[in-house]
Short mmCIF file of C-alpha atoms and ligand atoms in Angstrom, two decimals:
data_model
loop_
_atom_site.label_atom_id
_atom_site.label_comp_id
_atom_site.label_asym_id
_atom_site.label_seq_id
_atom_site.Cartn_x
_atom_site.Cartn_y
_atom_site.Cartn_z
CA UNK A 1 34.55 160.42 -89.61
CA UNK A 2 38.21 160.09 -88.35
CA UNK A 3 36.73 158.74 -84.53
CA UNK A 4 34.86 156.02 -87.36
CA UNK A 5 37.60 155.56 -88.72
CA UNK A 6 39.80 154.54 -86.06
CA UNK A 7 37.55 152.95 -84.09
CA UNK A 8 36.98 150.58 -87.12
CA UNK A 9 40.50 150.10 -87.30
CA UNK A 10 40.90 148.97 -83.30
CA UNK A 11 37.64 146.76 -83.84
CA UNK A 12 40.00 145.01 -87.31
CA UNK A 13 43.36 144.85 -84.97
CA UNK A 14 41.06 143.12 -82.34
CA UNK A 15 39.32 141.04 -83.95
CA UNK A 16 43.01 139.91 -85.24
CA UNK A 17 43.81 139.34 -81.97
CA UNK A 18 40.69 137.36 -80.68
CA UNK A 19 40.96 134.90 -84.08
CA UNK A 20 44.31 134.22 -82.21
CA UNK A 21 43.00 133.10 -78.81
CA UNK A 22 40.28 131.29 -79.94
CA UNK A 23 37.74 133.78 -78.57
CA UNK A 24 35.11 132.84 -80.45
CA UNK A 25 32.01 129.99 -79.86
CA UNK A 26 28.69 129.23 -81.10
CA UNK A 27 25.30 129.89 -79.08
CA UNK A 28 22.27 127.27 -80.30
CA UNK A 29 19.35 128.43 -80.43
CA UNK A 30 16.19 125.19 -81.04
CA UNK A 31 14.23 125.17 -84.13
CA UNK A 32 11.30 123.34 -83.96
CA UNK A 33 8.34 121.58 -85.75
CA UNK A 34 5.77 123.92 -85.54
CA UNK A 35 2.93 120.89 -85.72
CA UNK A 36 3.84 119.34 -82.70
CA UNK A 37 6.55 121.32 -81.23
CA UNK A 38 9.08 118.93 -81.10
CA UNK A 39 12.91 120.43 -81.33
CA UNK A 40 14.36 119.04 -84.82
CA UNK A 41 17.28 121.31 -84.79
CA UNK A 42 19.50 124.00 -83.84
CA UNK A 43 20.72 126.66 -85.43
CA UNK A 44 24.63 127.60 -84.71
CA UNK A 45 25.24 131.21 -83.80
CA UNK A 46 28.44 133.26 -83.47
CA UNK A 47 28.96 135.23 -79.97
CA UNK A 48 32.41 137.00 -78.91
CA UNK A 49 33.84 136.44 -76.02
CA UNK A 50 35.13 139.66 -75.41
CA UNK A 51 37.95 140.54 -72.50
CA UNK A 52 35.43 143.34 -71.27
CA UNK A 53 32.40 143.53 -73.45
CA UNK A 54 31.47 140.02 -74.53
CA UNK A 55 29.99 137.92 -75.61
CA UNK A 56 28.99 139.84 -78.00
CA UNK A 57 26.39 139.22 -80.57
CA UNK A 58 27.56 139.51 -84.86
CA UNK A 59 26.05 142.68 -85.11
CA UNK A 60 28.72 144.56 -83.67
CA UNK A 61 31.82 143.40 -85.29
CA UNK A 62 30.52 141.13 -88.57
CA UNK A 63 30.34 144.10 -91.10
CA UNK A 64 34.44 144.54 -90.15
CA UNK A 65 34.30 141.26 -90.40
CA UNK A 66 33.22 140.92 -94.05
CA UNK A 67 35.32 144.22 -95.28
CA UNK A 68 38.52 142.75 -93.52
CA UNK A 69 37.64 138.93 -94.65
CA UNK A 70 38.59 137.86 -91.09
CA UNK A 71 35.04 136.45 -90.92
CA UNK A 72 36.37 133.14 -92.74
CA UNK A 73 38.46 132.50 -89.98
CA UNK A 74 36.44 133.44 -87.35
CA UNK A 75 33.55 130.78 -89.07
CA UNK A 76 36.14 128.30 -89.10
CA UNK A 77 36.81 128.76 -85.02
CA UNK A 78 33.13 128.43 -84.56
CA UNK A 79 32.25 125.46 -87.12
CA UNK A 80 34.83 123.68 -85.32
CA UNK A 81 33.21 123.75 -81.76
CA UNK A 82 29.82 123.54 -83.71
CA UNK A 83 31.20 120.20 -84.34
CA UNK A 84 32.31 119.12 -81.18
CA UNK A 85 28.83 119.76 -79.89
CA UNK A 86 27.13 117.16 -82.43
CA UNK A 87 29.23 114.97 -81.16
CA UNK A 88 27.75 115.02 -77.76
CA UNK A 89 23.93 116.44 -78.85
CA UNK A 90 23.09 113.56 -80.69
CA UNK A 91 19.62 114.82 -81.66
CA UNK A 92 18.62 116.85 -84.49
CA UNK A 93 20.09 118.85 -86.86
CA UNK A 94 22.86 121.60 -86.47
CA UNK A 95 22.36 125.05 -89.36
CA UNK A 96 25.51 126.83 -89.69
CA UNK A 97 25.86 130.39 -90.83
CA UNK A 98 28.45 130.66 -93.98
CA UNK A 99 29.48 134.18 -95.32
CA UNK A 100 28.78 134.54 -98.85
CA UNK A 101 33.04 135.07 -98.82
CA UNK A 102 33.31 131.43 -98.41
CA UNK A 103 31.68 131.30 -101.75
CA UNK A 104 34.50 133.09 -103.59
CA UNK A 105 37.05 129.89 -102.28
CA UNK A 106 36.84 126.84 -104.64
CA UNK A 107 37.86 124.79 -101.84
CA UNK A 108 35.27 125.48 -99.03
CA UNK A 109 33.11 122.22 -99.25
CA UNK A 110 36.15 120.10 -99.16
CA UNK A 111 37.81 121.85 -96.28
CA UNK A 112 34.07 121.96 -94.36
CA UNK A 113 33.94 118.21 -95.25
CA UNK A 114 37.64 117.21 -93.95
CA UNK A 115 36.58 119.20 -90.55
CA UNK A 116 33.67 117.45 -90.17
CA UNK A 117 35.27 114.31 -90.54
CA UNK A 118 37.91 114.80 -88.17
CA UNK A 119 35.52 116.07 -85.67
CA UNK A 120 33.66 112.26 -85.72
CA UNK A 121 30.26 114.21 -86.36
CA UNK A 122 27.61 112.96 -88.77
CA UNK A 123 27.24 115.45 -92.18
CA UNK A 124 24.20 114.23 -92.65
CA UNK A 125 23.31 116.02 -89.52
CA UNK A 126 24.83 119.31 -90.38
CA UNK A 127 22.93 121.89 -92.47
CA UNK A 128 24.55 125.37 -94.22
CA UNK A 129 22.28 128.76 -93.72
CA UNK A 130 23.60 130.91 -96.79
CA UNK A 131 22.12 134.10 -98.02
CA UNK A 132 21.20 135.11 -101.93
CA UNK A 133 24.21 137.15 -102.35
CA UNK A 134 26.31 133.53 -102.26
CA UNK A 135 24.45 132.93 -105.43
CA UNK A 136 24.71 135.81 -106.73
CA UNK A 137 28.59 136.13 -107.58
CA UNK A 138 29.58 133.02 -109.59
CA UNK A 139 26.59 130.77 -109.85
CA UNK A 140 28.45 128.16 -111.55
CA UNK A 141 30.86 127.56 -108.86
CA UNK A 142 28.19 128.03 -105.53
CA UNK A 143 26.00 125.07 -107.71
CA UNK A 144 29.35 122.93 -107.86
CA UNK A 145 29.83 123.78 -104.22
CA UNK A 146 26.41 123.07 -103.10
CA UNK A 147 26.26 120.17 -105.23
CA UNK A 148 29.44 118.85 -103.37
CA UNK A 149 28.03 119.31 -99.97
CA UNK A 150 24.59 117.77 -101.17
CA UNK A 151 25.95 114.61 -101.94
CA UNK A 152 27.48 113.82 -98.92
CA UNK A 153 24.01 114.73 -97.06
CA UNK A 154 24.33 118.29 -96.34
CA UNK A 155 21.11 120.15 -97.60
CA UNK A 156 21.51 123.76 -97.67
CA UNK A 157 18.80 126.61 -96.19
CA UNK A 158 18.30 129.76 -97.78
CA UNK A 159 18.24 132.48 -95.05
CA UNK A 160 16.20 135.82 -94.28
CA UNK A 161 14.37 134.75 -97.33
CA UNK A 162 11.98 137.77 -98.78
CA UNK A 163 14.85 140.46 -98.02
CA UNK A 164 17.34 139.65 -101.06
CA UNK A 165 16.29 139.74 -104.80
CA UNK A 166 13.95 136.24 -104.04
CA UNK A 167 14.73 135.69 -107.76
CA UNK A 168 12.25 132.52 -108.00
CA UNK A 169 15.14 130.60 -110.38
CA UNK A 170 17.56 130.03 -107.33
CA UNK A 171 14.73 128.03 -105.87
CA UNK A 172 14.78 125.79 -108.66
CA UNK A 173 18.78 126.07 -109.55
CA UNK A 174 20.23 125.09 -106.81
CA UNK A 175 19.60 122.35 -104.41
CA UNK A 176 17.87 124.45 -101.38
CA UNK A 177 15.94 122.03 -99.32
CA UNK A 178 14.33 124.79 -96.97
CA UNK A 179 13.57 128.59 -97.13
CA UNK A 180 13.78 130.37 -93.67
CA UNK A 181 11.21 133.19 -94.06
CA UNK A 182 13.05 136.49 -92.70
CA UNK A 183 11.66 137.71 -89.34
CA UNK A 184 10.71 141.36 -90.05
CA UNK A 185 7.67 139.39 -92.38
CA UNK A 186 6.90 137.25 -88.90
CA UNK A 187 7.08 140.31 -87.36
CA UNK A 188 4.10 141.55 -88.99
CA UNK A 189 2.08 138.67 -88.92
CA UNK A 190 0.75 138.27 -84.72
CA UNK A 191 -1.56 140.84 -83.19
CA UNK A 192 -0.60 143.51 -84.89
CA UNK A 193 -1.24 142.50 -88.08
CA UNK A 194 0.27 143.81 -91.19
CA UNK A 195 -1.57 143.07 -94.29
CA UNK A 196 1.77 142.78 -96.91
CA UNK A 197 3.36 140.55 -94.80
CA UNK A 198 0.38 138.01 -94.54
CA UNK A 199 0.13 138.23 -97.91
CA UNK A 200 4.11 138.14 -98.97
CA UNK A 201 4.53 135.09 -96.15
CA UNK A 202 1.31 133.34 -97.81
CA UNK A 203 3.04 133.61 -101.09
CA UNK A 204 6.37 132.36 -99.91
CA UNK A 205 4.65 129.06 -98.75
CA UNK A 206 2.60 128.36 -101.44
CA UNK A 207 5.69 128.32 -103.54
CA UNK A 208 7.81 126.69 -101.52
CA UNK A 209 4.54 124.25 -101.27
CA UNK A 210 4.63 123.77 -104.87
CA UNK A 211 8.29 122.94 -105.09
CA UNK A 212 8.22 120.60 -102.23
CA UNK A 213 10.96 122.93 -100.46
CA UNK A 214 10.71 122.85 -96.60
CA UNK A 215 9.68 126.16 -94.62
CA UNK A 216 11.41 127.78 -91.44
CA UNK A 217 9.58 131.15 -90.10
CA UNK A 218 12.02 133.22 -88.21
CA UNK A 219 12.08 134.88 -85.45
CA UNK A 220 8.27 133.94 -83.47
CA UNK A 221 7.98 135.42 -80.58
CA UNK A 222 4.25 135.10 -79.51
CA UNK A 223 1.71 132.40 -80.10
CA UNK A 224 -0.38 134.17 -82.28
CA UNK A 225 2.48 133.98 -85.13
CA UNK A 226 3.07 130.23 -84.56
CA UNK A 227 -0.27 130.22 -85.34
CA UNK A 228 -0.46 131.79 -88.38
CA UNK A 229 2.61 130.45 -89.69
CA UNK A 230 0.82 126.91 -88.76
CA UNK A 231 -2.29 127.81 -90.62
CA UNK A 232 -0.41 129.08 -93.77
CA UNK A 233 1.19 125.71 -94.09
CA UNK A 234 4.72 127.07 -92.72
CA UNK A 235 6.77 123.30 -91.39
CA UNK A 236 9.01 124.82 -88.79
CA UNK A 237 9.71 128.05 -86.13
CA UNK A 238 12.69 129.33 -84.77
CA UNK A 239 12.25 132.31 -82.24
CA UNK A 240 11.99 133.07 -78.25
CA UNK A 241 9.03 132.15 -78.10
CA UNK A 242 10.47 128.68 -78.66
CA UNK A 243 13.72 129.14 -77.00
CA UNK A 244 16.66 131.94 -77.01
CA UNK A 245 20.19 130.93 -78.34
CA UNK A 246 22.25 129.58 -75.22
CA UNK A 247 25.64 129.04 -74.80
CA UNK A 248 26.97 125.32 -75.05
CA UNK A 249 26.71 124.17 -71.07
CA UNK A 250 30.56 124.67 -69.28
CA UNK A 251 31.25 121.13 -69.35
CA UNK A 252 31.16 120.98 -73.12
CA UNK A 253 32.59 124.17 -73.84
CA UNK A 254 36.24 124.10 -74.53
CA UNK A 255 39.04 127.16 -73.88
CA UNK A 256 36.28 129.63 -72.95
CA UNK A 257 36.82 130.59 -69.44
P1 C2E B 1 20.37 134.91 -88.88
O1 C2E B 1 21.15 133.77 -89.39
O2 C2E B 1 19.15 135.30 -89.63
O3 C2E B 1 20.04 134.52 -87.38
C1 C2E B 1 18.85 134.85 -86.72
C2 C2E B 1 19.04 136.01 -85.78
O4 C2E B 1 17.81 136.33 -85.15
C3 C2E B 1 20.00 135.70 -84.63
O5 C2E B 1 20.68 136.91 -84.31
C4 C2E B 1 19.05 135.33 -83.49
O6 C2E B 1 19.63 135.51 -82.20
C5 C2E B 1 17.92 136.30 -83.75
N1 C2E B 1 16.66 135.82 -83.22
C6 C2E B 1 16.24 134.55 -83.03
N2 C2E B 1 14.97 134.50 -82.58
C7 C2E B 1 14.56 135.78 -82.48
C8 C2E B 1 13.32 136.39 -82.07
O7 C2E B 1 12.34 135.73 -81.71
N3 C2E B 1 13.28 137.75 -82.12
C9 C2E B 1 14.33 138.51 -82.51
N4 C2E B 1 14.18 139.83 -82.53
N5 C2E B 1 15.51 137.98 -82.92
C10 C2E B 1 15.62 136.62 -82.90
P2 C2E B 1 22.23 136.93 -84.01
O8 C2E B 1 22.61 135.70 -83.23
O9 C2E B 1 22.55 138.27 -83.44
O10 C2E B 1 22.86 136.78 -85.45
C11 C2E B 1 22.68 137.79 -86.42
C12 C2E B 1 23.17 137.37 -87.78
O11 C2E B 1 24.59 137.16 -87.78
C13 C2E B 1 22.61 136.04 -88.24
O12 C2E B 1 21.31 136.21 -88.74
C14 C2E B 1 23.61 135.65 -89.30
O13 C2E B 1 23.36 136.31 -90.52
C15 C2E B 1 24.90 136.18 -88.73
N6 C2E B 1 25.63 135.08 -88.09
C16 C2E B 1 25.33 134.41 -86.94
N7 C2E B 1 26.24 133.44 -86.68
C17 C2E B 1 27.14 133.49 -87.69
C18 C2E B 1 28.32 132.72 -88.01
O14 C2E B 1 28.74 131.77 -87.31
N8 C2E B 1 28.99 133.07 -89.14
C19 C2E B 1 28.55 134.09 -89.96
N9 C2E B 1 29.28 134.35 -91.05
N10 C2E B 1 27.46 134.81 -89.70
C20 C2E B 1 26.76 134.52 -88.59
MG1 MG B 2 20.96 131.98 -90.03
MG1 MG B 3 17.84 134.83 -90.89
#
């Protein structure tokens, strides 16, 4: 418990330490019309440029992250350069991740919106991947936020949909203009074919179906789940099969050596 323990607190004092040199960048990774296979998007995600271990994907540092709140600045590093590369990708959409934490400020849309501004990229080209637990805390002010971010074009995804409460109301109290069914469901859906996923991923479309709410499977990596998720009426994939999160090439990427 005490090696945990410490080794927690070096990850924390790190982390501190890579906030301040910038050590942070997104990886895009194409998500893609699953009809005709056309790109329509990218989704924005976090790698660590570590001294001697990066990069190094969220798993390994965002639950120290979250405790410490040092994840709102680290989001902040990587929305920036998110930014800078809609400048210069002028195709398709860009889905950042935002911690539910960012839900607890009252002035995260506005800040997001000022950034995006400065940056010279289009918000109606930016979309915001947030989890059920951002509802969760104080619904009023994640509808005002939402709402804020809405009107200026910026439509909001819920993520790893089917792993949270899925209370239906969200669906129809906030603005959410696409689910993003959670990959251990599309895990179960190829060859090896597990019967309660079929069955929970039919019933996730037909809902969304019914309230005209766009649908993103996660994680496809073999044909035979494109497939499926095609037949089932699911809009859009994301997974290797369609293409692994890359770095942004050098030439656009700024301060990482
Ligand atoms: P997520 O938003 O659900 O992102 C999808 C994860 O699935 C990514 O992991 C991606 O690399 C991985 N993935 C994509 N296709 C496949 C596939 O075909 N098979 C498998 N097995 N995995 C696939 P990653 O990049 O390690 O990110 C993990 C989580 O970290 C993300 O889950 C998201 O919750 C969080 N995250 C990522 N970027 C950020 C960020 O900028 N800020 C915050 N706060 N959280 C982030
Ligand atoms: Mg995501
Ligand atoms: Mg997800």
């Amino acid at each position: 418990m005490r090696a945990e323990a410490t080794r927690l607190l070096d990850l924390e004092a790190d982390l501190r330490r890579a906030i301040l040199a910038d050590a942070f960048e997104p990886w895009f990774q194409p998500i893609v019309d699953l009809a005709t296979g056309a790109v329509v998007g990218h989704e924005a995600l976090l790698r660590w440029n570590h001294d001697l271990q990066g990069p190094l994907p969220p798993a390994e540092f965002i639950g120290v992250g979250e405790d410490s709140g040092l994840i709102e600045q680290v989001d902040w590093l990587v929305y920036r350069r998110a930014f800078e590369w809609m400048t210069r990708h002028r195709e398709g959409y860009v889905s950042i991740n935002v911690s539910p934490r960012h839900f607890h400020s009252e002035n995260f849309a506005d800040r997001l919106l000022q950034m995006l501004d400065d940056s010279g990229a289009e918000p109606s080209r930016l979309r915001i991947e947030i989890t059920e637990v951002a509802l969760l805390d104080d619904a009023p002010r994640a509808l005002r936020m939402l709402r804020t971010l809405r009107e200026r074009g910026i439509y909001a995804l819920l993520d790893d949909f089917g792993t949270g409460f899925s209370a239906l109301s969200y669906l129809h109290r906030f603005p959410i203009h696409a689910l993003k069914i959670d990959q251990s469901f599309v895990a179960g859906l190829g060859d090896d074919l597990h019967p309660e996923s079929l069955a929970l991923v039919r019933a996730i479309l037909a809902l969304a179906g019914t309230l005209g709410i766009d649908t993103i499977g996660e994680g496809v990596e073999t044909e035979a789940q494109a497939a499926i998720l095609r037949q089932l009426g699911c809009t859009m994939g994301q997974g290797f099969l369609f293409g692994r999160p890359m770095p942004a090439p050098a030439a656009d990427r700024r301060g990482v050596a």
